[in-house]
Amino acid sequence: MGYELRRWFEDRLPQEISSGERVVALAIADLVWDDSRIGYGRKFMEKLLHKSGFENEAQLGKVLGKLAARGIELRVPICGQDGKPLKNKRGQLVYAHRGHQRTFRVPLESEFPGRPAPVWNDEEERSPDRVTFEAERSPARETFSGERSPARESMVTQAGDPIPLTTNTLPPTATPHSAPRPGKAGRSEQPNDAITAAAAFLTNLPEPWAVGRVTAKAMAPQLLEVITEQGWRLDEQLIAKLTENPNGINRHSSVLRLRINDLPKAPQQQPASPAKPSLPLWCRHCGDGNPAAEFNAKFRTAPGSSKPCPDCHPVNQTANAA
């Protein structure tokens, strides 16, 4: 996640940016997805603060503003229901507000003033001290040649403690699906079947909301996390919510991503009211011939009495059924 993109971004960042700006830019490139260049989530800012070494989001915001002033915009503005980016009272773009997480994106090479990437030829520039010559081997090294296997080279941890040596020369062969791979926010990835279903759901949205295979694969884990937390299902109700108010929207894919990220709680299903029991057929002998007895049980009284009719009153019908 982000490793190849980080190296790509590192080679193209302008030389004149400050060290703090470079650290923040490369930390973002390390956290976003390589395929979509997009990153978001609850713990994204926490990880960004840890990687960059800044104390709070206010300090990060200043650095991101300086990068934007240099033409390197790494923040994705929030869009309203009309699909247009929101602005505050001062006319500035809004990148986050209460209840809405920040979204980051590493720009393409044509979208920021970067420098040409160098072409390194490591093979030609290898220094002589990395080459082993047979004539320079000392007798002592020949005597203990068995201790120079790659797996037994001296190594230490970041704290300076030695790592125990091992006799294994090759790592154990990993079996497919032997363990869950860590997801973008440090969680285990969802089962492949669920990811596939979520990606298929996104690719089959009505036009122009449907996304391509690569984008759907990148968005599927976040969609699964959100609908699980908010109580939605991959059904017509979710389709209607994600594609509502389409007027004025130009970048449907970006709006779709923001709507998934900010999806509210699913509406509660109203319990069905119990059906009222139907009124038995009127026997036409009770109620002193009052025609209202056909539709209202209170008029169904025995002739010359106020007691319920034994033939058609609902009370007696229930008792007989029991």
CSV table of C-alpha atoms in Angstrom, one decimal:
chain,number,residue,atom,x,y,z
A,1,MET,CA,0.0,0.0,0.0
A,2,GLY,CA,1.6,3.2,-1.2
A,3,TYR,CA,5.2,1.9,-1.5
A,4,GLU,CA,5.6,2.1,-5.2
A,5,LEU,CA,3.6,5.3,-5.4
A,6,ARG,CA,5.8,6.9,-2.6
A,7,ARG,CA,9.0,6.2,-4.6
A,8,TRP,CA,7.4,7.6,-7.7
A,9,PHE,CA,6.3,10.7,-5.9
A,10,GLU,CA,9.7,11.1,-4.1
A,11,ASP,CA,11.6,11.3,-7.4
A,12,ARG,CA,9.3,14.0,-8.8
A,13,LEU,CA,8.7,16.4,-5.9
A,14,PRO,CA,10.3,19.8,-6.5
A,15,GLN,CA,13.7,20.3,-4.9
A,16,GLU,CA,12.7,23.7,-3.5
A,17,ILE,CA,10.1,22.5,-1.1
A,18,SER,CA,11.0,22.4,2.6
A,19,SER,CA,11.8,19.2,4.5
A,20,GLY,CA,8.6,19.4,6.4
A,21,GLU,CA,6.5,19.7,3.2
A,22,ARG,CA,8.4,16.7,1.7
A,23,VAL,CA,7.9,14.6,4.8
A,24,VAL,CA,4.1,15.2,4.8
A,25,ALA,CA,3.8,14.6,1.0
A,26,LEU,CA,5.7,11.4,1.1
A,27,ALA,CA,3.8,10.2,4.2
A,28,ILE,CA,0.5,10.7,2.4
A,29,ALA,CA,1.8,8.9,-0.7
A,30,ASP,CA,2.8,6.0,1.6
A,31,LEU,CA,-0.7,5.7,3.1
A,32,VAL,CA,-3.0,6.0,0.0
A,33,TRP,CA,-3.8,3.1,-2.3
A,34,ASP,CA,-1.4,2.7,-5.3
A,35,ASP,CA,-4.2,2.1,-7.8
A,36,SER,CA,-6.6,4.8,-7.0
A,37,ARG,CA,-4.2,7.3,-5.3
A,38,ILE,CA,-6.9,7.9,-2.8
A,39,GLY,CA,-6.7,7.7,1.0
A,40,TYR,CA,-9.2,8.2,3.8
A,41,GLY,CA,-10.5,6.6,6.9
A,42,ARG,CA,-10.8,7.3,10.7
A,43,LYS,CA,-7.2,6.5,11.5
A,44,PHE,CA,-5.7,8.1,8.4
A,45,MET,CA,-4.9,11.4,10.2
A,46,GLU,CA,-3.6,9.6,13.2
A,47,LYS,CA,-1.2,7.6,11.1
A,48,LEU,CA,-0.2,10.8,9.1
A,49,LEU,CA,0.6,12.6,12.3
A,50,HIS,CA,2.7,9.7,13.5
A,51,LYS,CA,4.6,9.3,10.2
A,52,SER,CA,5.2,13.0,9.8
A,53,GLY,CA,6.1,13.8,13.4
A,54,PHE,CA,3.7,16.8,13.7
A,55,GLU,CA,1.8,17.3,17.0
A,56,ASN,CA,-1.7,18.1,15.7
A,57,GLU,CA,-3.9,18.6,12.6
A,58,ALA,CA,-3.5,22.4,12.7
A,59,GLN,CA,0.2,22.1,12.0
A,60,LEU,CA,-0.5,19.6,9.2
A,61,GLY,CA,-3.1,21.9,7.7
A,62,LYS,CA,-0.5,24.7,7.5
A,63,VAL,CA,2.0,22.4,5.7
A,64,LEU,CA,-0.8,21.2,3.3
A,65,GLY,CA,-1.7,24.8,2.6
A,66,LYS,CA,1.9,25.6,1.7
A,67,LEU,CA,2.1,22.6,-0.6
A,68,ALA,CA,-1.2,23.7,-2.3
A,69,ALA,CA,0.3,27.2,-2.8
A,70,ARG,CA,3.2,25.5,-4.7
A,71,GLY,CA,0.7,23.7,-6.9
A,72,ILE,CA,0.8,20.4,-5.1
A,73,GLU,CA,-2.7,19.9,-3.8
A,74,LEU,CA,-3.1,16.6,-1.8
A,75,ARG,CA,-6.5,17.3,-0.3
A,76,VAL,CA,-9.9,16.5,-2.0
A,77,PRO,CA,-12.5,19.2,-1.5
A,78,ILE,CA,-16.0,18.3,-0.3
A,79,CYS,CA,-18.7,18.5,-2.8
A,80,GLY,CA,-22.3,19.5,-2.2
A,81,GLN,CA,-25.5,17.9,-3.4
A,82,ASP,CA,-25.0,19.7,-6.7
A,83,GLY,CA,-21.6,18.1,-7.2
A,84,LYS,CA,-19.7,21.4,-6.9
A,85,PRO,CA,-17.0,21.9,-4.3
A,86,LEU,CA,-18.1,23.6,-1.1
A,87,LYS,CA,-16.6,27.0,-0.1
A,88,ASN,CA,-16.6,28.8,3.2
A,89,LYS,CA,-17.6,32.5,3.7
A,90,ARG,CA,-14.1,33.6,2.6
A,91,GLY,CA,-14.5,31.7,-0.7
A,92,GLN,CA,-12.0,29.0,0.3
A,93,LEU,CA,-12.5,25.4,-0.6
A,94,VAL,CA,-13.7,23.2,2.3
A,95,TYR,CA,-11.8,19.9,2.8
A,96,ALA,CA,-13.4,18.7,6.0
A,97,HIS,CA,-16.2,19.6,8.4
A,98,ARG,CA,-17.9,18.0,11.4
A,99,GLY,CA,-18.9,14.5,10.6
A,100,HIS,CA,-17.0,14.3,7.3
A,101,GLN,CA,-13.5,12.7,7.1
A,102,ARG,CA,-10.7,14.2,5.2
A,103,THR,CA,-9.9,12.6,1.8
A,104,PHE,CA,-6.4,12.8,0.3
A,105,ARG,CA,-5.2,12.1,-3.3
A,106,VAL,CA,-1.7,12.0,-4.8
A,107,PRO,CA,-1.9,14.0,-8.1
A,108,LEU,CA,-0.8,12.7,-11.5
A,109,GLU,CA,2.4,13.9,-13.0
A,110,SER,CA,0.6,16.4,-15.2
A,111,GLU,CA,-1.3,17.9,-12.2
A,112,PHE,CA,1.6,19.3,-10.3
A,113,PRO,CA,4.9,21.2,-11.1
A,114,GLY,CA,7.3,18.3,-10.5
A,115,ARG,CA,10.9,17.8,-11.6
A,116,PRO,CA,11.9,15.2,-14.1
A,117,ALA,CA,12.5,11.8,-12.6
A,118,PRO,CA,16.2,10.6,-12.7
A,119,VAL,CA,17.2,7.4,-14.4
A,120,TRP,CA,19.4,5.4,-12.1
A,121,ASN,CA,21.7,2.6,-13.3
A,122,ASP,CA,22.7,0.9,-10.1
A,123,GLU,CA,24.6,-1.9,-11.8
A,124,GLU,CA,27.1,0.4,-13.5
A,125,GLU,CA,27.6,2.5,-10.4
A,126,ARG,CA,28.2,-0.4,-8.0
A,127,SER,CA,31.3,0.5,-5.9
A,128,PRO,CA,34.3,-1.9,-5.8
A,129,ASP,CA,33.9,-2.6,-2.1
A,130,ARG,CA,30.7,-4.5,-2.9
A,131,VAL,CA,32.6,-7.0,-5.1
A,132,THR,CA,34.3,-10.0,-3.6
A,133,PHE,CA,37.6,-11.0,-5.1
A,134,GLU,CA,39.0,-14.5,-4.6
A,135,ALA,CA,42.6,-13.2,-4.3
A,136,GLU,CA,41.6,-10.9,-1.4
A,137,ARG,CA,40.0,-13.6,0.8
A,138,SER,CA,41.8,-14.0,4.1
A,139,PRO,CA,42.6,-17.5,5.4
A,140,ALA,CA,40.3,-16.8,8.4
A,141,ARG,CA,37.4,-16.1,6.1
A,142,GLU,CA,38.0,-19.3,4.2
A,143,THR,CA,38.1,-21.3,7.5
A,144,PHE,CA,34.7,-20.0,8.6
A,145,SER,CA,33.1,-19.9,5.2
A,146,GLY,CA,30.2,-21.9,6.5
A,147,GLU,CA,29.1,-19.0,8.8
A,148,ARG,CA,28.7,-16.5,5.9
A,149,SER,CA,25.3,-17.8,4.6
A,150,PRO,CA,22.9,-14.9,4.0
A,151,ALA,CA,20.6,-16.0,6.8
A,152,ARG,CA,23.3,-15.7,9.4
A,153,GLU,CA,24.6,-12.2,8.7
A,154,SER,CA,24.8,-9.9,11.8
A,155,MET,CA,21.7,-7.8,12.2
A,156,VAL,CA,20.3,-5.6,15.0
A,157,THR,CA,16.9,-4.2,15.7
A,158,GLN,CA,16.0,-0.5,15.8
A,159,ALA,CA,16.6,-0.5,19.5
A,160,GLY,CA,20.1,-1.9,19.0
A,161,ASP,CA,19.3,-5.4,20.3
A,162,PRO,CA,20.7,-8.4,18.3
A,163,ILE,CA,18.4,-10.5,16.2
A,164,PRO,CA,18.7,-14.2,16.9
A,165,LEU,CA,20.5,-16.0,14.2
A,166,THR,CA,18.7,-18.7,12.2
A,167,THR,CA,19.9,-21.6,10.1
A,168,ASN,CA,17.0,-21.2,7.6
A,169,THR,CA,18.4,-20.0,4.3
A,170,LEU,CA,15.0,-19.4,2.7
A,171,PRO,CA,11.7,-18.1,4.1
A,172,PRO,CA,8.9,-20.6,4.5
A,173,THR,CA,6.7,-20.9,1.5
A,174,ALA,CA,3.5,-19.0,2.0
A,175,THR,CA,0.3,-20.8,1.1
A,176,PRO,CA,-2.5,-18.9,-0.7
A,177,HIS,CA,-5.0,-17.3,1.8
A,178,SER,CA,-3.0,-18.6,4.7
A,179,ALA,CA,-3.5,-15.4,6.7
A,180,PRO,CA,-5.6,-12.2,6.2
A,181,ARG,CA,-3.6,-9.4,4.8
A,182,PRO,CA,-3.8,-6.1,6.6
A,183,GLY,CA,-6.2,-3.6,5.1
A,184,LYS,CA,-5.8,0.1,4.5
A,185,ALA,CA,-6.8,1.2,8.0
A,186,GLY,CA,-4.9,-1.6,9.8
A,187,ARG,CA,-7.8,-4.0,9.9
A,188,SER,CA,-8.1,-7.4,8.3
A,189,GLU,CA,-9.5,-7.4,4.8
A,190,GLN,CA,-13.0,-8.6,4.3
A,191,PRO,CA,-13.6,-12.0,2.8
A,192,ASN,CA,-13.0,-12.2,-1.0
A,193,ASP,CA,-16.6,-13.0,-1.7
A,194,ALA,CA,-17.8,-9.9,0.1
A,195,ILE,CA,-15.2,-7.8,-1.7
A,196,THR,CA,-16.3,-9.2,-5.0
A,197,ALA,CA,-19.9,-8.6,-4.3
A,198,ALA,CA,-19.3,-5.0,-3.3
A,199,ALA,CA,-17.1,-4.4,-6.4
A,200,ALA,CA,-19.8,-5.9,-8.7
A,201,PHE,CA,-22.4,-3.7,-7.0
A,202,LEU,CA,-20.4,-0.5,-7.8
A,203,THR,CA,-19.7,-1.6,-11.4
A,204,ASN,CA,-23.5,-2.2,-12.0
A,205,LEU,CA,-24.7,1.1,-10.7
A,206,PRO,CA,-26.9,3.0,-13.2
A,207,GLU,CA,-25.1,5.3,-15.5
A,208,PRO,CA,-23.4,7.6,-15.1
A,209,TRP,CA,-22.7,6.4,-11.6
A,210,ALA,CA,-21.1,3.0,-12.5
A,211,VAL,CA,-17.3,2.9,-12.0
A,212,GLY,CA,-14.6,0.8,-13.7
A,213,ARG,CA,-13.1,-2.4,-12.4
A,214,VAL,CA,-10.0,-0.8,-10.8
A,215,THR,CA,-11.9,2.0,-9.1
A,216,ALA,CA,-14.6,-0.5,-7.9
A,217,LYS,CA,-11.9,-2.8,-6.4
A,218,ALA,CA,-10.4,0.1,-4.5
A,219,MET,CA,-13.7,1.4,-3.2
A,220,ALA,CA,-15.2,-2.0,-2.3
A,221,PRO,CA,-13.5,-2.4,1.2
A,222,GLN,CA,-14.6,1.1,2.3
A,223,LEU,CA,-18.2,0.4,1.0
A,224,LEU,CA,-18.4,-2.8,3.0
A,225,GLU,CA,-17.1,-1.2,6.2
A,226,VAL,CA,-19.6,1.7,5.9
A,227,ILE,CA,-22.7,-0.3,5.2
A,228,THR,CA,-21.9,-2.8,7.9
A,229,GLU,CA,-21.5,0.1,10.4
A,230,GLN,CA,-24.5,2.1,9.2
A,231,GLY,CA,-26.9,-0.9,8.7
A,232,TRP,CA,-27.3,-0.8,4.8
A,233,ARG,CA,-27.4,-3.7,2.4
A,234,LEU,CA,-26.3,-4.0,-1.3
A,235,ASP,CA,-29.8,-3.5,-2.6
A,236,GLU,CA,-32.1,-1.1,-4.4
A,237,GLN,CA,-32.4,1.1,-1.4
A,238,LEU,CA,-28.7,1.7,-1.2
A,239,ILE,CA,-28.6,2.4,-5.0
A,240,ALA,CA,-31.3,5.0,-4.6
A,241,LYS,CA,-29.4,6.7,-1.7
A,242,LEU,CA,-26.0,6.8,-3.5
A,243,THR,CA,-27.4,8.1,-6.8
A,244,GLU,CA,-29.9,10.6,-5.5
A,245,ASN,CA,-30.0,14.3,-6.6
A,246,PRO,CA,-27.9,13.8,-9.8
A,247,ASN,CA,-28.6,17.3,-11.2
A,248,GLY,CA,-25.5,19.4,-11.7
A,249,ILE,CA,-22.9,16.7,-10.9
A,250,ASN,CA,-20.0,16.3,-13.3
A,251,ARG,CA,-17.5,14.1,-11.6
A,252,HIS,CA,-19.8,11.3,-10.5
A,253,SER,CA,-17.0,8.9,-9.4
A,254,SER,CA,-15.7,11.5,-6.9
A,255,VAL,CA,-19.1,12.3,-5.6
A,256,LEU,CA,-19.9,8.6,-5.2
A,257,ARG,CA,-16.7,8.1,-3.2
A,258,LEU,CA,-17.6,11.0,-0.9
A,259,ARG,CA,-21.2,9.8,-0.5
A,260,ILE,CA,-20.0,6.3,0.5
A,261,ASN,CA,-17.6,7.8,3.0
A,262,ASP,CA,-20.3,10.0,4.5
A,263,LEU,CA,-23.2,7.5,4.3
A,264,PRO,CA,-25.8,8.1,7.1
A,265,LYS,CA,-27.6,5.5,9.1
A,266,ALA,CA,-30.0,3.3,7.1
A,267,PRO,CA,-33.6,4.1,7.6
A,268,GLN,CA,-35.4,1.9,10.1
A,269,GLN,CA,-38.0,-0.5,8.7
A,270,GLN,CA,-41.5,0.3,10.1
A,271,PRO,CA,-43.1,-2.8,11.7
A,272,ALA,CA,-46.2,-4.0,9.8
A,273,SER,CA,-49.3,-3.2,11.8
A,274,PRO,CA,-51.3,-6.3,12.7
A,275,ALA,CA,-54.3,-6.9,10.4
A,276,LYS,CA,-57.7,-6.3,11.9
A,277,PRO,CA,-59.9,-9.4,12.1
A,278,SER,CA,-62.6,-9.4,9.5
A,279,LEU,CA,-66.2,-9.0,10.6
A,280,PRO,CA,-68.3,-12.2,10.3
A,281,LEU,CA,-71.2,-12.2,7.9
A,282,TRP,CA,-74.4,-10.7,9.4
A,283,CYS,CA,-77.1,-13.2,10.1
A,284,ARG,CA,-79.8,-10.5,9.4
A,285,HIS,CA,-81.8,-11.7,12.4
A,286,CYS,CA,-80.3,-9.6,15.1
A,287,GLY,CA,-80.1,-5.9,15.8
A,288,ASP,CA,-83.8,-5.5,15.2
A,289,GLY,CA,-83.2,-5.4,11.5
A,290,ASN,CA,-80.9,-2.3,11.7
A,291,PRO,CA,-78.8,-2.4,8.4
A,292,ALA,CA,-75.9,-0.8,10.3
A,293,ALA,CA,-75.3,-4.2,11.9
A,294,GLU,CA,-73.9,-5.5,8.7
A,295,PHE,CA,-70.8,-3.2,9.1
A,296,ASN,CA,-70.7,-2.5,12.9
A,297,ALA,CA,-70.6,-5.3,15.5
A,298,LYS,CA,-72.1,-3.1,18.3
A,299,PHE,CA,-75.5,-3.3,16.6
A,300,ARG,CA,-75.5,-7.1,16.5
A,301,THR,CA,-77.5,-7.7,19.6
A,302,ALA,CA,-79.9,-10.6,20.2
A,303,PRO,CA,-83.6,-9.8,19.5
A,304,GLY,CA,-85.1,-8.1,22.5
A,305,SER,CA,-81.8,-8.1,24.3
A,306,SER,CA,-78.6,-6.1,24.6
A,307,LYS,CA,-76.5,-9.3,24.6
A,308,PRO,CA,-74.2,-10.1,21.6
A,309,CYS,CA,-75.8,-12.1,18.9
A,310,PRO,CA,-74.9,-15.8,19.3
A,311,ASP,CA,-74.9,-16.3,15.6
A,312,CYS,CA,-72.8,-13.5,14.1
A,313,HIS,CA,-71.2,-11.3,16.8
A,314,PRO,CA,-67.4,-11.5,16.7
A,315,VAL,CA,-67.2,-12.3,20.4
A,316,ASN,CA,-69.2,-15.4,20.0
A,317,GLN,CA,-67.5,-16.4,16.8
A,318,THR,CA,-64.1,-16.3,18.6
A,319,ALA,CA,-65.4,-18.3,21.5
A,320,ASN,CA,-66.8,-21.0,19.1
A,321,ALA,CA,-63.5,-21.1,17.2
A,322,ALA,CA,-61.6,-21.6,20.5
